[in-house]
Tab-separated table of C-alpha atoms and ligand atoms in Angstrom:
chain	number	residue	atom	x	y	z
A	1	UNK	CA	-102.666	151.336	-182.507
A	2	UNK	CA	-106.269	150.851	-181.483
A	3	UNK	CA	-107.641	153.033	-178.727
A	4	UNK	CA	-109.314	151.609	-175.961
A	5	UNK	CA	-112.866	152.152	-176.142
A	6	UNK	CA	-113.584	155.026	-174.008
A	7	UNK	CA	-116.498	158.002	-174.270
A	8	UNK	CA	-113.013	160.374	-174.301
A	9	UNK	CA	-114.922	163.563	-174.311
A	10	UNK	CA	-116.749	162.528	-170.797
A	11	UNK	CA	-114.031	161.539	-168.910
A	12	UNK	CA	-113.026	162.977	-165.690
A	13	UNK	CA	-109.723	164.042	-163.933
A	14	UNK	CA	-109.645	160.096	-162.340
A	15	UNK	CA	-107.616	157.251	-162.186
A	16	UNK	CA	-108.181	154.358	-165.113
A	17	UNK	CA	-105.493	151.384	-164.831
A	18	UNK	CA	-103.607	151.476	-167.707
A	19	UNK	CA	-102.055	148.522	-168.701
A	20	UNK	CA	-98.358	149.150	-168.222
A	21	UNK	CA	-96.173	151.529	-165.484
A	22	UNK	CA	-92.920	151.483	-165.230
A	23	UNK	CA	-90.606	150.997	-161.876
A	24	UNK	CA	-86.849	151.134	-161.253
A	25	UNK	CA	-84.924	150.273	-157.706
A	26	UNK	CA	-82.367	152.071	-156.082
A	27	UNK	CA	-79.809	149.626	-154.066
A	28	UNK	CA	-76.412	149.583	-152.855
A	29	UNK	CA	-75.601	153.457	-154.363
A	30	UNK	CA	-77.192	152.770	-157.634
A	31	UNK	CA	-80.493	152.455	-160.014
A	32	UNK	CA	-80.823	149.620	-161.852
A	33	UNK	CA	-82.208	149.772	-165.753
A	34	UNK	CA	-86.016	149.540	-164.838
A	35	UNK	CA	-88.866	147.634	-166.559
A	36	UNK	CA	-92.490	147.884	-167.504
A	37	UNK	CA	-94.353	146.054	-165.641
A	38	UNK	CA	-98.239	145.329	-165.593
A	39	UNK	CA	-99.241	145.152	-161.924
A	40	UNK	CA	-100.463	147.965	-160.403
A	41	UNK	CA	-100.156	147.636	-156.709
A	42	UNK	CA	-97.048	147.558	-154.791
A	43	UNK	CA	-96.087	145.223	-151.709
A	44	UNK	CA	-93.960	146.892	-149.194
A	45	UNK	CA	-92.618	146.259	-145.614
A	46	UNK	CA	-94.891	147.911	-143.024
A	47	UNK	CA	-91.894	150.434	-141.594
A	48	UNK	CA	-91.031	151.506	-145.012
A	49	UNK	CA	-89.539	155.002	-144.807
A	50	UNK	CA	-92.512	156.473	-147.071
A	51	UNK	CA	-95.240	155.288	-144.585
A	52	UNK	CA	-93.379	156.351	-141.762
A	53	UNK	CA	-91.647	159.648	-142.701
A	54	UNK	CA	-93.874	160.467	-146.242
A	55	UNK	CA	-90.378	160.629	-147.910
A	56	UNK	CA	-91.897	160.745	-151.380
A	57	UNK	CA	-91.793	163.088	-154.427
A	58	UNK	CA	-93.697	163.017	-157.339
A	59	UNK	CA	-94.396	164.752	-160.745
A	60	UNK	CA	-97.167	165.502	-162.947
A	61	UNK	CA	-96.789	165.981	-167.162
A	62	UNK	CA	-99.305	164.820	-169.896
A	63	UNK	CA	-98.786	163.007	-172.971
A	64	UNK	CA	-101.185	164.769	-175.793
A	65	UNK	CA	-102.148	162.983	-179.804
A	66	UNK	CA	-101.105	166.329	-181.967
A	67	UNK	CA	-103.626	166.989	-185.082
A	68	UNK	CA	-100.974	165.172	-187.290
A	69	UNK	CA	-101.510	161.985	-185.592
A	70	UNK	CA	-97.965	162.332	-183.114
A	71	UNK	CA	-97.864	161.425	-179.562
A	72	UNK	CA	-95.915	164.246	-177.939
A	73	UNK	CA	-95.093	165.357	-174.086
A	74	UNK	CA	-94.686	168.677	-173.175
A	75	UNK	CA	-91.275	169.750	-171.857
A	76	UNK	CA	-91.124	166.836	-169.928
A	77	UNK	CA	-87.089	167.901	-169.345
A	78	UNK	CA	-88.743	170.355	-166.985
A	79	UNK	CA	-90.270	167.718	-164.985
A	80	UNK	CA	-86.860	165.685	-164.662
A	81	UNK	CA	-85.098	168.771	-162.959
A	82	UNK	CA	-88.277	169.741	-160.870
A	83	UNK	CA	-88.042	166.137	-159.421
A	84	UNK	CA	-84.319	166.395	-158.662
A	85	UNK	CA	-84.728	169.239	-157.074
A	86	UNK	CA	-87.585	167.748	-155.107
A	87	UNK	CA	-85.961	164.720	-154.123
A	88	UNK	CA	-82.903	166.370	-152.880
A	89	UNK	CA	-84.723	168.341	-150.360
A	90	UNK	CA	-85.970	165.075	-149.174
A	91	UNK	CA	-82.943	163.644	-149.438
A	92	UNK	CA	-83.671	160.762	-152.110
A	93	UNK	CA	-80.948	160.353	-154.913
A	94	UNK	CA	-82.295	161.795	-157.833
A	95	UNK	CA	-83.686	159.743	-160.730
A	96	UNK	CA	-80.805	161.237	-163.864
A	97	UNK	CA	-82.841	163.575	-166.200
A	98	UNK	CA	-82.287	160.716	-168.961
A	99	UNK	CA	-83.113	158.489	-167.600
A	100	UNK	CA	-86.410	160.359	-166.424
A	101	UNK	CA	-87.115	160.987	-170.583
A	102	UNK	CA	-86.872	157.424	-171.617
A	103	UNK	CA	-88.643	156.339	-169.127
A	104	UNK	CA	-91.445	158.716	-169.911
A	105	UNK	CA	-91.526	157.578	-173.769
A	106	UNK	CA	-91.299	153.505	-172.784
A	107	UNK	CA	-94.579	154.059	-170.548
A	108	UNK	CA	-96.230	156.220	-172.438
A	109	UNK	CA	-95.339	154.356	-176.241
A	110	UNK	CA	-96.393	150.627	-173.703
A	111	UNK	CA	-99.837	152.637	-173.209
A	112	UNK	CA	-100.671	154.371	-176.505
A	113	UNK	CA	-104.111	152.387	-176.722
A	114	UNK	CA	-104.620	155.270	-173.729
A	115	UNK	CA	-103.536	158.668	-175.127
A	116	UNK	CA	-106.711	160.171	-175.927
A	117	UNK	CA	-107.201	161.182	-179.812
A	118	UNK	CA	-106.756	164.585	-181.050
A	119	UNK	CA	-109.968	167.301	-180.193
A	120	UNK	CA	-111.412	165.201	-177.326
A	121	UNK	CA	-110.484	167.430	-175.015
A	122	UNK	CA	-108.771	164.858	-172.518
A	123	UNK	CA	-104.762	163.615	-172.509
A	124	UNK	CA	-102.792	161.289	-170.932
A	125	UNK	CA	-101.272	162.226	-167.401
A	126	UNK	CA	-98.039	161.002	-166.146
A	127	UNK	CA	-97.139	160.676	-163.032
A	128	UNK	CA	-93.340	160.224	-161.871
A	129	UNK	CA	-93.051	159.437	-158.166
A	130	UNK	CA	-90.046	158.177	-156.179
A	131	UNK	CA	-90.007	156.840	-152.195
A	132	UNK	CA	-87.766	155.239	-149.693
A	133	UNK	CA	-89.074	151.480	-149.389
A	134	UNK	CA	-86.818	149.927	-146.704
A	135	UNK	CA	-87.664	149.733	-143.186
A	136	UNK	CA	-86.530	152.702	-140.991
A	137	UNK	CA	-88.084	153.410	-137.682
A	138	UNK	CA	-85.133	156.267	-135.854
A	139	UNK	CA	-86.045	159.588	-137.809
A	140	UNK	CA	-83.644	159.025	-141.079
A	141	UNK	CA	-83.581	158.719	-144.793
A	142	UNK	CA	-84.074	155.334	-147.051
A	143	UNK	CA	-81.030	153.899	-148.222
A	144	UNK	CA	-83.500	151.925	-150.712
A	145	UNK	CA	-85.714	153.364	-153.411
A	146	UNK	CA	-88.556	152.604	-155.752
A	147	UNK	CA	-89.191	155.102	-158.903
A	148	UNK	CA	-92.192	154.399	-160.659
A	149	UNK	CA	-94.583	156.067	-163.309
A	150	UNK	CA	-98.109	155.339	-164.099
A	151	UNK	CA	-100.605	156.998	-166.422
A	152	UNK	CA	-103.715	157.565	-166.571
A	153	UNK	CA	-106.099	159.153	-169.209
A	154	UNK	CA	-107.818	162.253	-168.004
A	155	UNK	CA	-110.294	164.966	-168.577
A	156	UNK	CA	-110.676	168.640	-167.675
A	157	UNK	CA	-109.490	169.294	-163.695
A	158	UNK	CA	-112.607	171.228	-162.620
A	159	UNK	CA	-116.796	170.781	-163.107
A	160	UNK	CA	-117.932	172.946	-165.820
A	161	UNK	CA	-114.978	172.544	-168.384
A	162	UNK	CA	-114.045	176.567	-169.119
A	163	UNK	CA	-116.731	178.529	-167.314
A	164	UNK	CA	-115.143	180.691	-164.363
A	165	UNK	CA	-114.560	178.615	-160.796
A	166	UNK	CA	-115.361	180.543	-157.401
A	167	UNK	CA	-112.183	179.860	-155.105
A	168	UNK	CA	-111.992	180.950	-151.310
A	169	UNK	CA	-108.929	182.476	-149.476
A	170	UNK	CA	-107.970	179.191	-147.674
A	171	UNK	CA	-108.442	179.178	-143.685
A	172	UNK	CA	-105.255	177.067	-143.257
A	173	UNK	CA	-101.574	177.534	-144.150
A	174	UNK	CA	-100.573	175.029	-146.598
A	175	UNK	CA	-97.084	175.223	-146.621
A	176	UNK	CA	-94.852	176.608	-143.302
A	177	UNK	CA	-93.965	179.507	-142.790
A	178	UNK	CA	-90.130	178.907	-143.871
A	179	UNK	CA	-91.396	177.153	-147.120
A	180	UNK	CA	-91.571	173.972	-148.466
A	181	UNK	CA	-94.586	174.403	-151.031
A	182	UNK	CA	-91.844	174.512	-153.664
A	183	UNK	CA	-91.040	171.249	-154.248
A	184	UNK	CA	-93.615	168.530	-155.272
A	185	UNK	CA	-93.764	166.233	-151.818
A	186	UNK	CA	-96.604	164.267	-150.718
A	187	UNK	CA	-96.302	165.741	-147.151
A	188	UNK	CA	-97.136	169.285	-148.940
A	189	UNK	CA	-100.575	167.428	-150.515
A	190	UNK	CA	-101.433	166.246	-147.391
A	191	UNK	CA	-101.218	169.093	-145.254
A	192	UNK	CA	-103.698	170.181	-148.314
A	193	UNK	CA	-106.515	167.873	-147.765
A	194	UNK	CA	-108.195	169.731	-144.870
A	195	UNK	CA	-108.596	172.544	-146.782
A	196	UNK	CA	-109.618	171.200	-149.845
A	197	UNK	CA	-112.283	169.280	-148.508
A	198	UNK	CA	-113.630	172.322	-146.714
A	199	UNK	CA	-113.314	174.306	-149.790
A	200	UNK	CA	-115.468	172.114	-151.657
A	201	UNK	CA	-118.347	171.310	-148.779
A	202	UNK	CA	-119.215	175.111	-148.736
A	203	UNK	CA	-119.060	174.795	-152.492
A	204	UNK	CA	-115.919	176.601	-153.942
A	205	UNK	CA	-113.577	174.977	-156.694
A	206	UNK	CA	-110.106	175.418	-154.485
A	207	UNK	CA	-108.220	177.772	-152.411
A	208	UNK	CA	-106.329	180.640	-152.587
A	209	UNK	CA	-103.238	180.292	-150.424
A	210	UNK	CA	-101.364	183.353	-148.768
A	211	UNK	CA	-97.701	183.317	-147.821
A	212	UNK	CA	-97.652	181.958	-144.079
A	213	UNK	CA	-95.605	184.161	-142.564
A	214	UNK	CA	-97.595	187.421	-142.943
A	215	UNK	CA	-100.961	186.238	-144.851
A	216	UNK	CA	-100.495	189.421	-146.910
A	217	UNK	CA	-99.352	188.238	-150.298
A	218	UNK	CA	-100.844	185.714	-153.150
A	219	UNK	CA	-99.347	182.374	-153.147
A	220	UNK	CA	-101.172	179.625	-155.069
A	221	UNK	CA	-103.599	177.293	-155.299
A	222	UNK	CA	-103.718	173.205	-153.903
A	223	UNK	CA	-102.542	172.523	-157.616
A	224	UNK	CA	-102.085	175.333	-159.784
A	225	UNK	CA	-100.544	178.603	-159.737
A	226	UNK	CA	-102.597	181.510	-160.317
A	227	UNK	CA	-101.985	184.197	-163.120
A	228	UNK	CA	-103.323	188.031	-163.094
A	229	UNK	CA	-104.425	189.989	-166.022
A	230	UNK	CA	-104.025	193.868	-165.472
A	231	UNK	CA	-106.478	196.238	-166.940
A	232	UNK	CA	-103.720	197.366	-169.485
A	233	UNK	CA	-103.199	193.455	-170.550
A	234	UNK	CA	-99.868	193.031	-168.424
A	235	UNK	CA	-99.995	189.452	-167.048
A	236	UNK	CA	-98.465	189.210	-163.247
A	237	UNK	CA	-97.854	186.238	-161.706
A	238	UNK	CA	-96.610	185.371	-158.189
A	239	UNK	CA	-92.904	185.473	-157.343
A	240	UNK	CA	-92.439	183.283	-153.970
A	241	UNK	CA	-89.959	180.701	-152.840
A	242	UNK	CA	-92.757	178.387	-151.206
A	243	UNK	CA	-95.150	178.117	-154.329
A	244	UNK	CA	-93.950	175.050	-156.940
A	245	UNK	CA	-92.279	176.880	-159.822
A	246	UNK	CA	-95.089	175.587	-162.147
A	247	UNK	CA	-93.850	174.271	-165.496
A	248	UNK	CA	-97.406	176.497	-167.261
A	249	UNK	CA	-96.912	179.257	-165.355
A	250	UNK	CA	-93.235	179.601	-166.488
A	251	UNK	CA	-94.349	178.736	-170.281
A	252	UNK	CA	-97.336	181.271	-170.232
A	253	UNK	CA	-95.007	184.241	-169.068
A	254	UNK	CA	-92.750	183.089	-172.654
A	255	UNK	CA	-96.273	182.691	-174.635
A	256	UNK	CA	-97.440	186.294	-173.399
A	257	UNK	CA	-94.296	187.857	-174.370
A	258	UNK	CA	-92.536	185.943	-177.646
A	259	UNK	CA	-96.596	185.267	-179.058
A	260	UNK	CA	-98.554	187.914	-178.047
A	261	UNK	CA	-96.322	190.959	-177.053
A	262	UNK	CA	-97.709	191.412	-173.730
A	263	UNK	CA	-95.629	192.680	-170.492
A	264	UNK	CA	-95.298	190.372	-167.828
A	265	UNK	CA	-94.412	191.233	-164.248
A	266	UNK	CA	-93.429	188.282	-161.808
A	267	UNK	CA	-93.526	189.465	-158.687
A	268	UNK	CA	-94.947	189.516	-154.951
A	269	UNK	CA	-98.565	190.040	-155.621
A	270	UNK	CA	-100.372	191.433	-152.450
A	271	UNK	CA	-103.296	189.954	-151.653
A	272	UNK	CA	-104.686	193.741	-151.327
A	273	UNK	CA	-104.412	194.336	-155.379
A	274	UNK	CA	-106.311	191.562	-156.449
A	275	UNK	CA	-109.338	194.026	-156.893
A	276	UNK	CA	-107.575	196.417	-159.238
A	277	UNK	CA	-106.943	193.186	-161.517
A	278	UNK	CA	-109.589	192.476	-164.920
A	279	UNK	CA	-108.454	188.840	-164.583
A	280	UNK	CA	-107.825	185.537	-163.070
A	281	UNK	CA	-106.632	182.469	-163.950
A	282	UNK	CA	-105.182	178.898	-162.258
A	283	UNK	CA	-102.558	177.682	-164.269
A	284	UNK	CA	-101.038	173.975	-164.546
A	285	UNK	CA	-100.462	170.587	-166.181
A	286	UNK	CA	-104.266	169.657	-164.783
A	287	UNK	CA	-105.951	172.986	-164.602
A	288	UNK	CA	-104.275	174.172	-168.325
A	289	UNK	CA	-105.615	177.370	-167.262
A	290	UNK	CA	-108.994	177.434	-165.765
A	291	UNK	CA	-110.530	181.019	-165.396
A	292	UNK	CA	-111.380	182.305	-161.626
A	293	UNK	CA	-114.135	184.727	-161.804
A	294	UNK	CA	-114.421	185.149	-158.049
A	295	UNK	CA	-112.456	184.617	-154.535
A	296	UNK	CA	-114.512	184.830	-151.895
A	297	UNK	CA	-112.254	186.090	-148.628
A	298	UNK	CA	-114.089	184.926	-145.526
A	299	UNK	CA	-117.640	186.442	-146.842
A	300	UNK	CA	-116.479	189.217	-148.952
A	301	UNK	CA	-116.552	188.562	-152.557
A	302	UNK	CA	-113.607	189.878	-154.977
A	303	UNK	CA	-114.947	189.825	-158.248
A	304	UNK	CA	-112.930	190.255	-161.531
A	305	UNK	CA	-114.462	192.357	-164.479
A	306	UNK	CA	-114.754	189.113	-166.312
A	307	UNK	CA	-117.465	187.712	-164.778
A	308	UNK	CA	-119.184	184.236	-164.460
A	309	UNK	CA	-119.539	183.700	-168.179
A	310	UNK	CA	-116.601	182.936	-169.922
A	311	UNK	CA	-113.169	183.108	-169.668
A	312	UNK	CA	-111.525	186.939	-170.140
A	313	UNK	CA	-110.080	187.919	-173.419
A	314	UNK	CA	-105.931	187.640	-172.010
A	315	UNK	CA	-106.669	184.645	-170.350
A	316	UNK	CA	-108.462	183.060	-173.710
A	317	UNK	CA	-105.852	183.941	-176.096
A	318	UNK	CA	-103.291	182.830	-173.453
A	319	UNK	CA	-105.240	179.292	-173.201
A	320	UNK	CA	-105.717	179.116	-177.035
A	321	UNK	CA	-101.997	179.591	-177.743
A	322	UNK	CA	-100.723	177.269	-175.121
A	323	UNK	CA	-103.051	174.417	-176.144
A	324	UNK	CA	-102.447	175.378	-179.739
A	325	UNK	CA	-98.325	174.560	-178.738
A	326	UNK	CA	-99.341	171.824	-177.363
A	327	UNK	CA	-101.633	170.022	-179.607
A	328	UNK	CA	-98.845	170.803	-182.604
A	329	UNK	CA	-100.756	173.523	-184.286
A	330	UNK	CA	-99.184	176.305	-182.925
A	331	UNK	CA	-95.329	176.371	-183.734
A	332	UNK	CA	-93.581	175.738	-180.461
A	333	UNK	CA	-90.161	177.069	-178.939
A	334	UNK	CA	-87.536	175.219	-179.760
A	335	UNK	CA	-87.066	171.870	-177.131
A	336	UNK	CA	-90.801	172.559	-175.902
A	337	UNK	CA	-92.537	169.401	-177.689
A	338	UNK	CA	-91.069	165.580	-177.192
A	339	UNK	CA	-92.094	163.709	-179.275
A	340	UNK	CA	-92.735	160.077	-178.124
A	341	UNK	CA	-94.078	158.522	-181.695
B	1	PLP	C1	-99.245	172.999	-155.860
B	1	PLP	C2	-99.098	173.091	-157.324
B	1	PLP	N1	-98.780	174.267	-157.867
B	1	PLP	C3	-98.649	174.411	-159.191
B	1	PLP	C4	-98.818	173.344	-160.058
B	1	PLP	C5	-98.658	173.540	-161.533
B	1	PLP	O1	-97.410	173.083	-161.968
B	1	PLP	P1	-97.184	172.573	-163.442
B	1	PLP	O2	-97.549	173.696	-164.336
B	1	PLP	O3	-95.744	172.258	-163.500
B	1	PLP	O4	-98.069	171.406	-163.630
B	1	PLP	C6	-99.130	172.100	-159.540
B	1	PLP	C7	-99.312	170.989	-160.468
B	1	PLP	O5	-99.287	169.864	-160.132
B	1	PLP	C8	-99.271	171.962	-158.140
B	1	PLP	O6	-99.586	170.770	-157.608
């Protein structure tokens, strides 16, 4: 398959149109089989439920070349339940976890010309999303549905590639205070654009969210969830029922303890002990894991042990394994790698 003629290692985290997606409809109690299609935009009555009511859900997995030439996904599975679970909480039938996968490998195997190669440094992202398209205007669910997936090849999620990112404790709540950060709902990304933009005009890389009921404990980031390195090595990571249960962040606590014999602790982190940790880290399908060497809270700086320069030593043999699993020269858990061709 010839790639498409792109400067891989310069690309940003944007949107390129690939030339396929693929789209399913729900009707009548049922999906039908779904298609690849080639056009990218979508035509939709005015009072459709997702522009009235944001009843949407989407995903977010990557599609990586291995060194042995192999198009692969990683735990993609993961994604099909995350969505389910998603979609029930807004009430959308879910999209069957099967169905999910093969959908996955048609788009992705359509788009090949698109995976970037091996060593560039950038992959292919996927993004599953599902929304009720008829016309509702009382407060109620679809009874109609469009699933679709597009991809898009993309480089590293923050400026600066590995160096350390300066976050700030975020002046807004992004989820409520009885939770709904946990599933993957445009209406939880929206509610994050405020403080995202206002992050980056005063020139940090994201925000730290606290829990919204007492502002006293870690939750995550807009897109990432955050790992902790203790001064011992333990890694500790977050334990909340409003943060998404990220799909790295529950791979990293297996790759600290099955690869490199670390302890892990997941558990209510208070926002309080973040200066007793050596380091910091954002973990997810777009951030990989991106180093934080500083969170600035209102003025007063926290600064990890790690510093500004480079990523801390937990946090790089963390990143090296992962990527190494990912990329196929690492030996993954059995199921982790899907292998599309
Ligand atoms: C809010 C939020 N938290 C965490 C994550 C990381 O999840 P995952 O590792 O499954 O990509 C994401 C990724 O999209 C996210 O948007």
């Amino acid at each position: 398959m010839e790639k498409k003629n792109i400067d891989w290692g310069n690309i940003g985290f944007g949107y390129m149109e690939a030339d396929y997606r693929y789209v399913s409809y729900y009707k009548d109690g049922k999906w039908d089989d779904g298609a690849l299609v080639t056009d990218p935009n979508i035509t939709l009555n005015e009072c459709a439920c997702v522009f009235q009511y944001a009843q949407t859900v989407f995903e977010g997995l990557k599609a990586y070349t291995t060194q042995d030439g192999h198009i692969v996904c990683f735990r993609p599975d993961l994604n099909a339940s995350r969505m389910i679970d998603s979609a029930e909480r807004l009430v959308m039938p879910p999209f069957p976890e099967d169905r999910f996968l093969d959908a996955v490998k048609q788009v992705v195997k359509a788009n090949a010309a698109w995976v970037p190669p091996f060593g560039s440094g950038a992959s292919l992202y996927i993004r599953p999303y599902l929304m009720g398209i008829n016309s509702v205007i009382g407060v109620k669910p679809a009874d109609e549905y469009m699933f679709r997936i597009l991809v898009t090849p993309v480089g590293p999620y923050f400026k600066g590639g590995a160096k350390p990112i300066t976050i700030k404790v975020s002046d807004y709540d992004r989820a409520a205070p009885h939770g709904t950060g946990d599933i993957k709902a445009g209406l939880n990304y929206a509610m994050s654009l405020r403080p995202i933009v206002k992050a980056h005009e005063e020139g940090f890389a994201e925000n730290m969210y606290l829990d919204a009921a007492t502002r006293t404990k870690v939750e995550e980031t807009g897109g990432a969830n955050f790992i902790f390195i203790t001064k011992d090595g333990t890694l500790v990571t977050p334990k909340s029922n409003s943060i998404l249960p990220s799909i790295t962040r529950r791979s990293i606590m297996v790759v600290a303890e099955k690869y490199l014999g670390m302890k892990v602790e997941h558990r209510e982190v208070y926002f309080d002990e973040l200066a007793d940790f050596a380091e910091c880290g954002l973990c997810g399908t777009a951030a990989v894991i991106s180093p934080v060497g500083k969170i600035n809270d209102h003025g007063k700086e926290i600064c990890f042990p790690a510093g500004m320069e480079e990523m801390g030593p937990y946090t790089k043999k963390l990143y090296d394994t992962l990527t190494g699993i990912q990329m196929g020269t690492i030996e993954a858990p059995e199921g982790w790698i899907y292998t599309i061709e």
